[in-house]
Coordinates of C-alpha atoms (C1' of nucleotides) in Angstrom, one line a residue:
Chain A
X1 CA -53.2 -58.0 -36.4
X2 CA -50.8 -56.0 -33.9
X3 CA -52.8 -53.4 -32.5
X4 CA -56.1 -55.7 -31.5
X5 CA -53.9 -58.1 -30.3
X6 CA -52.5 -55.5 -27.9
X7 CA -55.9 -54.4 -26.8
X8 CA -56.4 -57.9 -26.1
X9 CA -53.6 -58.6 -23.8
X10 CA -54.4 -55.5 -21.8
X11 CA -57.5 -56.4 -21.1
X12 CA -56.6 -59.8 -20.5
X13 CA -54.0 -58.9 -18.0
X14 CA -56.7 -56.3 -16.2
X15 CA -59.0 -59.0 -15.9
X16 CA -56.6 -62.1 -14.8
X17 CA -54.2 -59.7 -12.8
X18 CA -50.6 -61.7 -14.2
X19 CA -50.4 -64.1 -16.8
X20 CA -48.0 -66.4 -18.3
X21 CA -46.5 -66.2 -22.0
X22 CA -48.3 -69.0 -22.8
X23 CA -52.2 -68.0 -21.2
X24 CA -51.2 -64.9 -23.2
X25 CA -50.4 -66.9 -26.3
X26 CA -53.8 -68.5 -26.2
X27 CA -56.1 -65.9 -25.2
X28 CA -54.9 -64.1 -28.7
X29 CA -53.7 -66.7 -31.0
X30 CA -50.2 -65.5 -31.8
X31 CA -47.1 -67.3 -31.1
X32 CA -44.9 -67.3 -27.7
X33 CA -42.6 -65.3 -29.9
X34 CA -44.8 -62.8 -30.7
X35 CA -46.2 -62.2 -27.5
X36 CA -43.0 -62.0 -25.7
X37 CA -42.0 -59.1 -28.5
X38 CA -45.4 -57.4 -27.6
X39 CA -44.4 -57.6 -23.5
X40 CA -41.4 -55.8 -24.4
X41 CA -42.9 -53.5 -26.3
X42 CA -45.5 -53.1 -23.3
X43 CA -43.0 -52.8 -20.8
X44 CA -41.1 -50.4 -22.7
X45 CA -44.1 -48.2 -22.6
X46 CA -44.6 -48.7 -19.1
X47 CA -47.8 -50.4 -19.4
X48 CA -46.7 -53.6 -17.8
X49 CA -44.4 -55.2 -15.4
X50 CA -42.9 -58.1 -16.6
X51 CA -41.8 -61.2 -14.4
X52 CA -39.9 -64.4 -15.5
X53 CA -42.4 -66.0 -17.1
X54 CA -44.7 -63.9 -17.5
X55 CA -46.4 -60.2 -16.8
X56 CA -48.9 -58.4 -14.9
X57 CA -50.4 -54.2 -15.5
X58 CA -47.7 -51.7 -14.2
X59 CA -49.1 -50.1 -11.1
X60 CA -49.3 -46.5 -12.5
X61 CA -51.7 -47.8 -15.8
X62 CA -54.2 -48.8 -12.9
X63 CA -56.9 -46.4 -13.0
X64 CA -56.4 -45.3 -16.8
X65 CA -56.8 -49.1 -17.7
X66 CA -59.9 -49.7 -15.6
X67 CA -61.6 -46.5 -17.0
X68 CA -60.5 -48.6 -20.6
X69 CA -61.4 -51.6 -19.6
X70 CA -65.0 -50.4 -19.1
X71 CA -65.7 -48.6 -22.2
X72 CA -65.0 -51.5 -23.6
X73 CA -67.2 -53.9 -22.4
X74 CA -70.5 -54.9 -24.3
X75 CA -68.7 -52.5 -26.9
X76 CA -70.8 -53.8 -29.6
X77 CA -73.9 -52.7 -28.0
X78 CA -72.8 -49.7 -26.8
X79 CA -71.8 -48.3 -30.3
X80 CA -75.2 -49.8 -31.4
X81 CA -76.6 -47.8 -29.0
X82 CA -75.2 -45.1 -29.6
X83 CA -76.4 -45.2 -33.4
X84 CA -79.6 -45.1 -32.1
X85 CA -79.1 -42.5 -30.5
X86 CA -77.7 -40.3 -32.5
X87 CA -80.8 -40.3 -34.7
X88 CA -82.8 -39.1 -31.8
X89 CA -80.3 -35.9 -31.6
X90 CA -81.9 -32.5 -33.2
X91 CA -79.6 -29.7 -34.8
X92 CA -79.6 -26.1 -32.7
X93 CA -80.5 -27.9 -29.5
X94 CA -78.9 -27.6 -26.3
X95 CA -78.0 -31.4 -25.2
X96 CA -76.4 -32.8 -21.6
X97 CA -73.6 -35.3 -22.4
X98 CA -73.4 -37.6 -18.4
X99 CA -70.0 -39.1 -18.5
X100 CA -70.9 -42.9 -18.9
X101 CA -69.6 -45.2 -21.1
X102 CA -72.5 -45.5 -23.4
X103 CA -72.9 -42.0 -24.1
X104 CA -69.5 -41.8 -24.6
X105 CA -70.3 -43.7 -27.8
X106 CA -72.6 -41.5 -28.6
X107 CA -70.3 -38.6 -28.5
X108 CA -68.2 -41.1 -30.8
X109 CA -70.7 -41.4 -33.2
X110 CA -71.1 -37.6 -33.4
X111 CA -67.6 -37.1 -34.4
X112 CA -68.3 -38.7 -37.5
X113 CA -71.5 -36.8 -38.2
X114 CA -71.4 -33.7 -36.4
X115 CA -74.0 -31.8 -36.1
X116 CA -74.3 -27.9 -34.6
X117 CA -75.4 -28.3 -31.0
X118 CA -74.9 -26.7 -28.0
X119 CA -73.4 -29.5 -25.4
X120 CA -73.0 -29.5 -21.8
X121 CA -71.3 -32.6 -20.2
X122 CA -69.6 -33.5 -16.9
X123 CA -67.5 -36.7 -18.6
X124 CA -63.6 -35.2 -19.2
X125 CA -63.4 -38.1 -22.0
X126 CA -67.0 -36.7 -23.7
X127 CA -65.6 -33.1 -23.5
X128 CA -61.9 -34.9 -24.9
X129 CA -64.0 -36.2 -27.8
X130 CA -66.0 -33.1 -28.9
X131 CA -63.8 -30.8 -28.5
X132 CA -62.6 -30.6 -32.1
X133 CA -65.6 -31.5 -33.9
X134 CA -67.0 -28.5 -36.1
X135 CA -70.1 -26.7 -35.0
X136 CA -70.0 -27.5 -31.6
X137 CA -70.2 -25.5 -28.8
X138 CA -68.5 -27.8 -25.7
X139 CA -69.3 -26.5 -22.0
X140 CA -67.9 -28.2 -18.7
X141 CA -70.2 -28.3 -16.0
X142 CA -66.8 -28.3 -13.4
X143 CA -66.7 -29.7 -9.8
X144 CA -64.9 -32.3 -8.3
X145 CA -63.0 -34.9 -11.2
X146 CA -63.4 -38.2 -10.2
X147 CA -60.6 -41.0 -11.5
X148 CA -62.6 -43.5 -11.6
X149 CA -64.8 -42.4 -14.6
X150 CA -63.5 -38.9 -15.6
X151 CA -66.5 -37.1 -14.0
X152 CA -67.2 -33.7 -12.5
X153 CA -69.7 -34.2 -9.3
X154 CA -69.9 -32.7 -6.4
X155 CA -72.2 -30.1 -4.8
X156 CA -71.1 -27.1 -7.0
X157 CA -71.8 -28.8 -10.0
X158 CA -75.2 -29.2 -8.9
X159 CA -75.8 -25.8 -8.4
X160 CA -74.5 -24.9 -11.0
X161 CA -77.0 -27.7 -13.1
X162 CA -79.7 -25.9 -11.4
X163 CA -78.4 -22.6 -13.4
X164 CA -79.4 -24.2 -16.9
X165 CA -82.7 -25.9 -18.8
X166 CA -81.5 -28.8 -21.6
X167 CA -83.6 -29.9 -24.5
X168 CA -82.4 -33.2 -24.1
X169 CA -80.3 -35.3 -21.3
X170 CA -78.2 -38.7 -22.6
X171 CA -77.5 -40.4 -19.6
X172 CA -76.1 -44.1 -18.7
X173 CA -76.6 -46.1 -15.5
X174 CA -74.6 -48.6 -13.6
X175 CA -77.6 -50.7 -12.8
X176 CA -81.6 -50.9 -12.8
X177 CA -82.7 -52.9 -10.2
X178 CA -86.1 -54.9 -10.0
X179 CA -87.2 -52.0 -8.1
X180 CA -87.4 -50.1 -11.5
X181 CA -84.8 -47.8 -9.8
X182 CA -81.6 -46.8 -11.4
X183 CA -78.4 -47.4 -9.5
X184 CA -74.6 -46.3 -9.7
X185 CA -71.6 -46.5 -7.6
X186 CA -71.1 -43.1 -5.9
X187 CA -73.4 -41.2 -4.1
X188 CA -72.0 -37.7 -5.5
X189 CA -72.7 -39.1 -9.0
X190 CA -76.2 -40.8 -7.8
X191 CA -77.0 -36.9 -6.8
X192 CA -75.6 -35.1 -9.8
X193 CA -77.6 -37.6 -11.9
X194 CA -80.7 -36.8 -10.3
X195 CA -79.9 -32.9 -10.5
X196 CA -79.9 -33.5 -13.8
X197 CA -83.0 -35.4 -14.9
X198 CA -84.7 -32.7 -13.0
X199 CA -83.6 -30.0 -15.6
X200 CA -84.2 -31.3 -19.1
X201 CA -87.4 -31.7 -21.5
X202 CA -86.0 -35.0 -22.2
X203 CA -84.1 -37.7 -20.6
X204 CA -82.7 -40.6 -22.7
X205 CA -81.4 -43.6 -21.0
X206 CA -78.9 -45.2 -22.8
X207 CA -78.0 -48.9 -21.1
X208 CA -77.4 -52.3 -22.5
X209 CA -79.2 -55.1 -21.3
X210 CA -76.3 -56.1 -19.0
X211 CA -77.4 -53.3 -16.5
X212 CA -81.1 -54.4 -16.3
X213 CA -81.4 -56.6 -13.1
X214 CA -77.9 -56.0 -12.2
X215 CA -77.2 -53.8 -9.2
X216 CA -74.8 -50.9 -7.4
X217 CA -75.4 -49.1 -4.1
X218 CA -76.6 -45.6 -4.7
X219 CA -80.0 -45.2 -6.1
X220 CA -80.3 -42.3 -8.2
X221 CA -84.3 -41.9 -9.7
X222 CA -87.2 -44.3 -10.9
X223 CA -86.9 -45.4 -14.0
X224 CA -90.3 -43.5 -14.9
X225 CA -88.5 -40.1 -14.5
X226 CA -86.8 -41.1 -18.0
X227 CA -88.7 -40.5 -21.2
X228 CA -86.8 -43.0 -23.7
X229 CA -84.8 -45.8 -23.1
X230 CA -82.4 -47.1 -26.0
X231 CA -81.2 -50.8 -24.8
X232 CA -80.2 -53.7 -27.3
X233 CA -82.8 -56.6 -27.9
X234 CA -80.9 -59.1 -25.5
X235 CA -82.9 -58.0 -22.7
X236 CA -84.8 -60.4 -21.5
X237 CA -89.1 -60.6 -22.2
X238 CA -89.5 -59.6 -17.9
X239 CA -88.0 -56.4 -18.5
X240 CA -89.7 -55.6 -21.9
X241 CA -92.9 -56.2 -20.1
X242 CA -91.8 -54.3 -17.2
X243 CA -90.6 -51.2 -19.5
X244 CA -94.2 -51.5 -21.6
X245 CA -96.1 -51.6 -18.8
X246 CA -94.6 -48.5 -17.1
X247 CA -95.1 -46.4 -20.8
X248 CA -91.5 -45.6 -21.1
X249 CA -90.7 -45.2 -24.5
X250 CA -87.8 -48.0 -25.7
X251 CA -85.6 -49.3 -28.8
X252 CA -84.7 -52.4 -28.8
X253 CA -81.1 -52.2 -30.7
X254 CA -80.8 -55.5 -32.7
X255 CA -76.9 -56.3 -32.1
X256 CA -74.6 -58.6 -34.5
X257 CA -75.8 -57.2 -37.6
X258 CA -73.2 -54.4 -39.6
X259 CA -75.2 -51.3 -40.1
Chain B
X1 CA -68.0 -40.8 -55.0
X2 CA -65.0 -40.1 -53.1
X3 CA -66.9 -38.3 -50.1
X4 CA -69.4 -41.0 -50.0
X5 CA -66.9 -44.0 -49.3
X6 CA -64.9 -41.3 -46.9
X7 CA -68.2 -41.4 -44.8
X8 CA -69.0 -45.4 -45.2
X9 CA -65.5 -46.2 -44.0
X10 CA -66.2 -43.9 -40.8
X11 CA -69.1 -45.3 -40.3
X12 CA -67.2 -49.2 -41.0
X13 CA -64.8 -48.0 -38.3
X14 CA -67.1 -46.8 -35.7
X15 CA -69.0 -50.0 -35.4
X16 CA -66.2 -52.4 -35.6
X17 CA -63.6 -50.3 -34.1
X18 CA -60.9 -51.1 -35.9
X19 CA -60.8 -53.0 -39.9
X20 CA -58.2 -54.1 -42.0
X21 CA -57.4 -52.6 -45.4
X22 CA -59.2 -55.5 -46.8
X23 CA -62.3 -55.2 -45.2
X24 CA -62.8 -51.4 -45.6
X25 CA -62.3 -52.5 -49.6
X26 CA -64.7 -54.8 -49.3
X27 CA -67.4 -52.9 -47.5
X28 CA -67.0 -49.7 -49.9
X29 CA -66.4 -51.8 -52.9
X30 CA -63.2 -49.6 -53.7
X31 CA -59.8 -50.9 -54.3
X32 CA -56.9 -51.7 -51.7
X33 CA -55.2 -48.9 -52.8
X34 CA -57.7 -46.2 -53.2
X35 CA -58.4 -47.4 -49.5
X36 CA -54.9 -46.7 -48.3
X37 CA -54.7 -43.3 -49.6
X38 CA -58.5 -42.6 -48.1
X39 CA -56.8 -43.6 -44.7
X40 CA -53.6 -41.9 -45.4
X41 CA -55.7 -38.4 -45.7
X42 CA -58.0 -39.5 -42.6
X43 CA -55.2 -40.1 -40.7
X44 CA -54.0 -36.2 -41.6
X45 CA -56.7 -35.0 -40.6
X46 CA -56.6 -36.6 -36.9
X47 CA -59.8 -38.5 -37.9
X48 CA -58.4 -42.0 -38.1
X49 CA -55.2 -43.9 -36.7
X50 CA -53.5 -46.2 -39.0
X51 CA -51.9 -49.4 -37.8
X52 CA -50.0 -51.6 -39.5
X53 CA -52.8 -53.4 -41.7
X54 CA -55.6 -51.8 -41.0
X55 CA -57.4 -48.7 -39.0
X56 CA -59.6 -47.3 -36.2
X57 CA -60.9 -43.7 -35.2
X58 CA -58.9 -41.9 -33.9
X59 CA -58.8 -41.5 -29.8
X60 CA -59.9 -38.1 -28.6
X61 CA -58.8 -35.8 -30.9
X62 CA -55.7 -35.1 -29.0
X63 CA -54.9 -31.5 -27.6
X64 CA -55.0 -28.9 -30.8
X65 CA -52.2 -29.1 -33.2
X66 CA -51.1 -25.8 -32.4
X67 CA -51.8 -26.1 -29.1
X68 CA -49.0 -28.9 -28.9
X69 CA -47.0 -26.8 -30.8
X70 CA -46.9 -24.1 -28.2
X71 CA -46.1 -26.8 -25.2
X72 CA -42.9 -27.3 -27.1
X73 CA -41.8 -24.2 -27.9
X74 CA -39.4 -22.5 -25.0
X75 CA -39.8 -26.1 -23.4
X76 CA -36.2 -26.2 -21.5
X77 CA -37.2 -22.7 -20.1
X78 CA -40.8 -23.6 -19.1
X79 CA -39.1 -27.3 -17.2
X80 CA -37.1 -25.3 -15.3
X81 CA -39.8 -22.0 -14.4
X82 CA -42.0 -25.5 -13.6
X83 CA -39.5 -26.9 -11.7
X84 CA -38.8 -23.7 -9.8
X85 CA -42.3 -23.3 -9.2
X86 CA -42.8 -27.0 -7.4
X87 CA -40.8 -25.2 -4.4
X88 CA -43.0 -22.9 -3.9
X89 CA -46.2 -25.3 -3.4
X90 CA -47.2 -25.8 0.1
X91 CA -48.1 -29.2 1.2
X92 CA -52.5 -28.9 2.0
X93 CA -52.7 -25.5 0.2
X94 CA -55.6 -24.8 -2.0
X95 CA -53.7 -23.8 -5.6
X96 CA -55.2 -22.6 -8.6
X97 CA -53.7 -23.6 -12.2
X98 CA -54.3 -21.9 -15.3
X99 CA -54.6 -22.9 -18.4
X100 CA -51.1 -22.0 -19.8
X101 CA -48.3 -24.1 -21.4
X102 CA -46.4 -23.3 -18.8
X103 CA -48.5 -24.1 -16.0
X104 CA -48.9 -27.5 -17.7
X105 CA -45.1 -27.4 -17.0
X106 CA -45.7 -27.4 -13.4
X107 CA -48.6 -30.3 -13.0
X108 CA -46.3 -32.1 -15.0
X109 CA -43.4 -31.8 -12.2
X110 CA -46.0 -32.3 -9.8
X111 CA -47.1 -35.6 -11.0
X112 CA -43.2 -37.0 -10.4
X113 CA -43.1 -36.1 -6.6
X114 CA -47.0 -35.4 -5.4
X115 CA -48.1 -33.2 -2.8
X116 CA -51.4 -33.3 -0.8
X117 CA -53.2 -30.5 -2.4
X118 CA -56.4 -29.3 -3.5
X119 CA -56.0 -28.5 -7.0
X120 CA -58.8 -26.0 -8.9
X121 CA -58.0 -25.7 -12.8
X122 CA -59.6 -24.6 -15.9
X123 CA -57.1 -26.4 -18.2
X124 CA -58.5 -29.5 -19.5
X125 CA -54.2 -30.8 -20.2
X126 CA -53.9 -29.6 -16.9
X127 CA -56.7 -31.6 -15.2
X128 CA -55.6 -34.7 -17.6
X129 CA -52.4 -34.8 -16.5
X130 CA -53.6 -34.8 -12.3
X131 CA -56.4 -36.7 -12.6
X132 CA -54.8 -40.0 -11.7
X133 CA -52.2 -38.8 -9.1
X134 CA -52.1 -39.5 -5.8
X135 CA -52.8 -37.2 -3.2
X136 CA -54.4 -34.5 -5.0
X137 CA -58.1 -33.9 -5.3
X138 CA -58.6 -32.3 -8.5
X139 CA -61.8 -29.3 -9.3
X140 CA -62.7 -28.3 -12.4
X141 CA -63.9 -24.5 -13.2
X142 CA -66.6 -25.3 -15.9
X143 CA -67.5 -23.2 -18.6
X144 CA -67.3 -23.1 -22.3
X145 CA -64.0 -25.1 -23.5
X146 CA -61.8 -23.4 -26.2
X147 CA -60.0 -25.5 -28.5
X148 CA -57.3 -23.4 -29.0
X149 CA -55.8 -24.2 -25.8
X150 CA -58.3 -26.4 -23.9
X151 CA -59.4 -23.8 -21.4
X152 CA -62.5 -22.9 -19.7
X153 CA -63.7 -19.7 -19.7
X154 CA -67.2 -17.0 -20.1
X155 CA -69.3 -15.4 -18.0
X156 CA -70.2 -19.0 -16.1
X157 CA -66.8 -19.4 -15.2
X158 CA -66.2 -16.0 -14.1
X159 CA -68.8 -16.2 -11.9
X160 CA -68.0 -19.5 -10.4
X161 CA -64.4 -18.0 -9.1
X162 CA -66.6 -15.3 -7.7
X163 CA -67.1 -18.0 -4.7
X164 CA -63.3 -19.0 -4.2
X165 CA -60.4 -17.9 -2.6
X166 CA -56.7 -19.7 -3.2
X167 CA -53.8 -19.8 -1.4
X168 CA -51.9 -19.4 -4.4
X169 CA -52.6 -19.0 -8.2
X170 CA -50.3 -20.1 -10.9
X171 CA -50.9 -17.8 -13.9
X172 CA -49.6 -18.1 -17.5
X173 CA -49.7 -15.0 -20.4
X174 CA -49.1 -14.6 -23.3
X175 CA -47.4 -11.3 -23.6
X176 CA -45.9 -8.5 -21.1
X177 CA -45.7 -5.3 -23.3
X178 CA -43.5 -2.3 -22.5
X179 CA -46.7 -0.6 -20.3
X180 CA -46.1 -3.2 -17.6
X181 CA -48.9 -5.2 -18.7
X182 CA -49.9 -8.5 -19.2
X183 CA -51.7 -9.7 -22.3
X184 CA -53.3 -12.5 -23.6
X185 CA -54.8 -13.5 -27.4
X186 CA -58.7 -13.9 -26.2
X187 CA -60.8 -11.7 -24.2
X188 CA -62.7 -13.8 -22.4
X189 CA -59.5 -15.6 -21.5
X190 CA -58.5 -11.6 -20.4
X191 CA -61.6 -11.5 -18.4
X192 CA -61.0 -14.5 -16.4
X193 CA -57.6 -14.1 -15.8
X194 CA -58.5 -11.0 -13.8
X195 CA -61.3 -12.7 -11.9
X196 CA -58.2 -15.3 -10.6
X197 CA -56.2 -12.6 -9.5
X198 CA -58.9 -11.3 -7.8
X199 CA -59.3 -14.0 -5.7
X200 CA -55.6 -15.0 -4.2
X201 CA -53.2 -14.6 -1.7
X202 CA -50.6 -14.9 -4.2
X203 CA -50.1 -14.7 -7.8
X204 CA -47.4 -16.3 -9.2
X205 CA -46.5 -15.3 -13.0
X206 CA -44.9 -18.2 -15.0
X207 CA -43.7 -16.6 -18.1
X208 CA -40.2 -17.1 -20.1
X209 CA -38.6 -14.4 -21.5
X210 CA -39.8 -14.3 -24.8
X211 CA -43.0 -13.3 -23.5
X212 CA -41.6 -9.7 -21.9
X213 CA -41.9 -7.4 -24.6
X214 CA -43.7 -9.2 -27.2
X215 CA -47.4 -8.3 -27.5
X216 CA -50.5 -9.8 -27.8
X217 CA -54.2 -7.7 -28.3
X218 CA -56.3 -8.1 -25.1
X219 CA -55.3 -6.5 -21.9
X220 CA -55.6 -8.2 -18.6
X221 CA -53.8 -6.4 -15.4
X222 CA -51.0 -4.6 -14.8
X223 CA -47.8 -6.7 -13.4
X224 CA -47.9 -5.0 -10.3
X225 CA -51.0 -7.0 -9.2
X226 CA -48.7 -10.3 -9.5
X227 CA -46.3 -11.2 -6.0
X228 CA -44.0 -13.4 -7.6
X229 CA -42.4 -13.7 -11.3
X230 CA -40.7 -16.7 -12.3
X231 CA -39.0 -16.2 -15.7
X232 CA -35.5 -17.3 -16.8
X233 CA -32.3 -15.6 -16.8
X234 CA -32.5 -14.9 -20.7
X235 CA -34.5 -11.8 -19.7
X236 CA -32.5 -8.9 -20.7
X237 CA -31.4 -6.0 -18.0
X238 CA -34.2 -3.5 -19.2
X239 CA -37.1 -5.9 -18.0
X240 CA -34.7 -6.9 -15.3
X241 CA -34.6 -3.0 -14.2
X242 CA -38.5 -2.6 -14.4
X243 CA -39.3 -5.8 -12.4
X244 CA -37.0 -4.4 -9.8
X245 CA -38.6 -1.0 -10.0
X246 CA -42.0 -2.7 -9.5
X247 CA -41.1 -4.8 -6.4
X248 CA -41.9 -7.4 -7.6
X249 CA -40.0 -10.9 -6.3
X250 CA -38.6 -11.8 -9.3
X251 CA -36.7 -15.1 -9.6
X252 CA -34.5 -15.6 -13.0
X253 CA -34.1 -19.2 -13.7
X254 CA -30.4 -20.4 -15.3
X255 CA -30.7 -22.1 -18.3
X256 CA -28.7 -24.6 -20.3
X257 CA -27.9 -27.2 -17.1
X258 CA -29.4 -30.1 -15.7
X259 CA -30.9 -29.5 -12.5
Chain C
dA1 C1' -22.7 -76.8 -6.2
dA2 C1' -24.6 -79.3 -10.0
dC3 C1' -28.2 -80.5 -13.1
dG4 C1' -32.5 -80.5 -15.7
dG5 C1' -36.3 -78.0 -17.3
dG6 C1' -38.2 -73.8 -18.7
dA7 C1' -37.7 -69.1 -20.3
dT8 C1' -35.3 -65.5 -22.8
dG9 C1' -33.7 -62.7 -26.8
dA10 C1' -31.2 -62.8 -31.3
dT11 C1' -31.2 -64.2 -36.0
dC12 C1' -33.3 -65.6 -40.2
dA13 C1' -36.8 -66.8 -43.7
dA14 C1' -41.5 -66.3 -45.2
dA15 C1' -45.7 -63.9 -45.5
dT16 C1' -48.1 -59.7 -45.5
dA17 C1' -48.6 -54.7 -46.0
dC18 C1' -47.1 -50.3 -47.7
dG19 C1' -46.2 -46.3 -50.8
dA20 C1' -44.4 -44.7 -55.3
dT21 C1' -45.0 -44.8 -60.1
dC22 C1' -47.5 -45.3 -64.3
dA23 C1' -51.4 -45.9 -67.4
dT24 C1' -56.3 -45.4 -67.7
dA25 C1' -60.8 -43.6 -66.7
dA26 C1' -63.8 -40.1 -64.9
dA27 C1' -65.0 -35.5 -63.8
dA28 C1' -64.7 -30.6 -64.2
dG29 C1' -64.0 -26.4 -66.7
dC30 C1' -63.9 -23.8 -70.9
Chain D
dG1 C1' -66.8 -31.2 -77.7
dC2 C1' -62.1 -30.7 -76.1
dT3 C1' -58.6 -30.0 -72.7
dT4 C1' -57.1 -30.2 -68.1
dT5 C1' -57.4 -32.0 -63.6
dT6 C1' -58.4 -35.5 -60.4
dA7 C1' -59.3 -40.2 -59.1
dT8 C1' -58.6 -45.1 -59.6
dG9 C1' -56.4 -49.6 -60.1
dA10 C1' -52.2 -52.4 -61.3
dT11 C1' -47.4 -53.3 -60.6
dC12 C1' -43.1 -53.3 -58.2
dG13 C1' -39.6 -52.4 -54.8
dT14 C1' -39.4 -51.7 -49.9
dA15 C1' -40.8 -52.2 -45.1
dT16 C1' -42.9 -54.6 -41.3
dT17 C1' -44.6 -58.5 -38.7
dT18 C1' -44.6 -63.3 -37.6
dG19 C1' -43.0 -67.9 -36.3
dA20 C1' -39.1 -71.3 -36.2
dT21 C1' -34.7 -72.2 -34.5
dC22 C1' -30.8 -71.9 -31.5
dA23 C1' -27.5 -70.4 -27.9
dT24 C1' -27.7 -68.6 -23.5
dC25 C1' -29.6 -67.6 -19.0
dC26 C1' -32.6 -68.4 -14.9
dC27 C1' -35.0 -71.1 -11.4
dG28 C1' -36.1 -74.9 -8.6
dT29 C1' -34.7 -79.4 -6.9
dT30 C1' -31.4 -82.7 -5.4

DNA sequence: AACGGGATGATCAAATACGATCATAAAAGC
DNA sequence: GCTTTTATGATCGTATTTGATCATCCCGTT
């Protein structure tokens, strides 16, 4: 079908940088044919560039195709995830939205439930999602957008975070090291985070089990500041022990099961 | 139960991402047909976005209907105000953009040549359409997000402008009545369009000329408090008169050529 | 400059998907 | 209980997508 096979080339390009007709042809099990229609169809849209023989991502989709390409990996386990936590959401509440890709899932799944809360967020794409869904109230924290994740940080935004109290904060992470630390890859977001975990009643973690043991520069809080950790059941029996051990309330999504 | 399958094939769609006609039929144990007039009305209402052959939820739930409507309305006229405007931006300024379709105008044209600027906005389209271009570093106001135009206003925001000044301010409205003020449809958006003009070196007024004379409820400064007007040549001689009158620069855009 | 191999887009046939229409069933209102 | 309205599924004509084939073009080598 058209449109995954679209998706597919994308991220097949993002990830390989150029491909042929052929490598393209493989990777999604249509015909040189086909694909050659979709690279024109691509290129039309200024998506791609195309070369003889084959194609690699137009410069200018750069930054809006990485931001893509993330929220789509361990997809699966994200919108799992973000089942999860939707159950944990309570109507009337105020709730902090961060702007990762796993609570961006979440903010998914609410569109198709939605229930009357007040959120706050600092993700452009969360705010994007919610803010048509009945019976919400959407606020922008503001500050400083970031490209590479749609994010307000910055100094003002955490003043301004230090203005408000949240019954509950959904938060991702780039990384949890064997430090028990959580990680990410700026140090304005590393900060903001932290800002933020120190004004809510409770802080939900929501990472798959890719981001335990894996790592990224700027540490941002022990994992022990968070109350409840939602991860899928692939992490490994180190980790579980680790998470018991340290009383932090997890759920352990089971993944390739429909719902 | 009609509502009930409605639901199971949101629920389908937001844990595989995207199903074929025949799977959605299979999973609600309704007919092919029955689901392709369910996705017909989904995809009305914004919820759902039909491919050829199957279905996925919908991406954000793009900018308000009516809020798309009023970007095209007057579109030739707000190009060329926009394009008029450009000129007047000053390379490592500090420029505020409003939320207005007309504004949106402007970051448009900006995003085809770039200048080095620091760019403050409570537009959501507005900060969208930046985010990924080079050059500029892009602030968001923050505050509570109106879907009826994807703004950012309240008390919060208010407050926040409190704490900036801007070399220039590019300011939308959506009426000029015959007392020589501006109006707008929503009083907080009144409020905190005073609050900007509080806090520049230069206002600059982007409004066609549809906007002189027609009216809108809320009240939000008198035109004399704006240094520059750029309308288009459509305006008739009365308003033409008054601006005069007012010392106000005025420029009048020509219509109806390619620039 | 010529040639061979590979790549391209146009055309056509086949397969799949779509929406309109109609008959039937179910639900709602009186 | 009856009538009207709404929803559902089958059928059929139309539309879209896919892959094969073919003529033409492009690129690298001699």
């Amino acid at each position: 079908m058209q449109s995954d096979r679209i998706n597919k080339i994308q991220h097949h390009l993002y990830s390989a940088g150029f491909a042929n007709v052929q490598e393209l042809a493989e990777a999604t099990g249509a015909s040189i044919v086909t694909i050659r229609r979709d690279l024109q169809r691509l290129e039309e849209n200024g998506i791609v560039t195309r070369t003889h023989g084959g194609a690699r991502l137009a410069e200018a989709a750069g930054p809006e195709l990485a931001f893509q390409s993330r929220v789509q990996e361990h997809l699966d386990a994200k919108r799992a995830i973000g089942e999860v936590a939707y159950g944990l959401l309570q109507p009337h509440t105020t709730v902090f939205f961060d702007a990762g890709t796993t609570v961006l899932q979440l903010a998914r799944r609410l569109r198709v439930e939605p229930l009357p809360l007040t959120i706050f967020t600092n993700g452009l794409a969360v705010a994007q999602d919610l803010v048509n869904v009945e019976g919400l109230s959407v606020n922008l924290l503001g500050g400083q957008l970031r490209n590479e994740n749609l994010s307000m940080v910055g100094p003002y935004a955490e003043r301004l975070l230090g203005e408000f109290w949240f019954d509950q904060l959904y938060l991702g992470t780039s990384a949890v090291r064997g430090d028990a630390q959580m990680y990410t890859l700026n140090p304005a977001e590393a900060s903001l985070n932290r800002a933020m975990i120190a004004r809510t009643s409770q802080a939900v973690l929501l990472a798959d089990a890719s981001k335990f043991g894996s790592s990224a520069p700027y540490a941002v809080a022990p994992i022990s500041d968070i109350h409840t950790v939602i991860t899928d059941s692939a992490l490994d029996g180190a980790w579980k022990t680790r998470l018991a051990d340290l009383n932090i309330d997890t759920t352990f999504v089971p993944l390739g099961r429909k719902l």
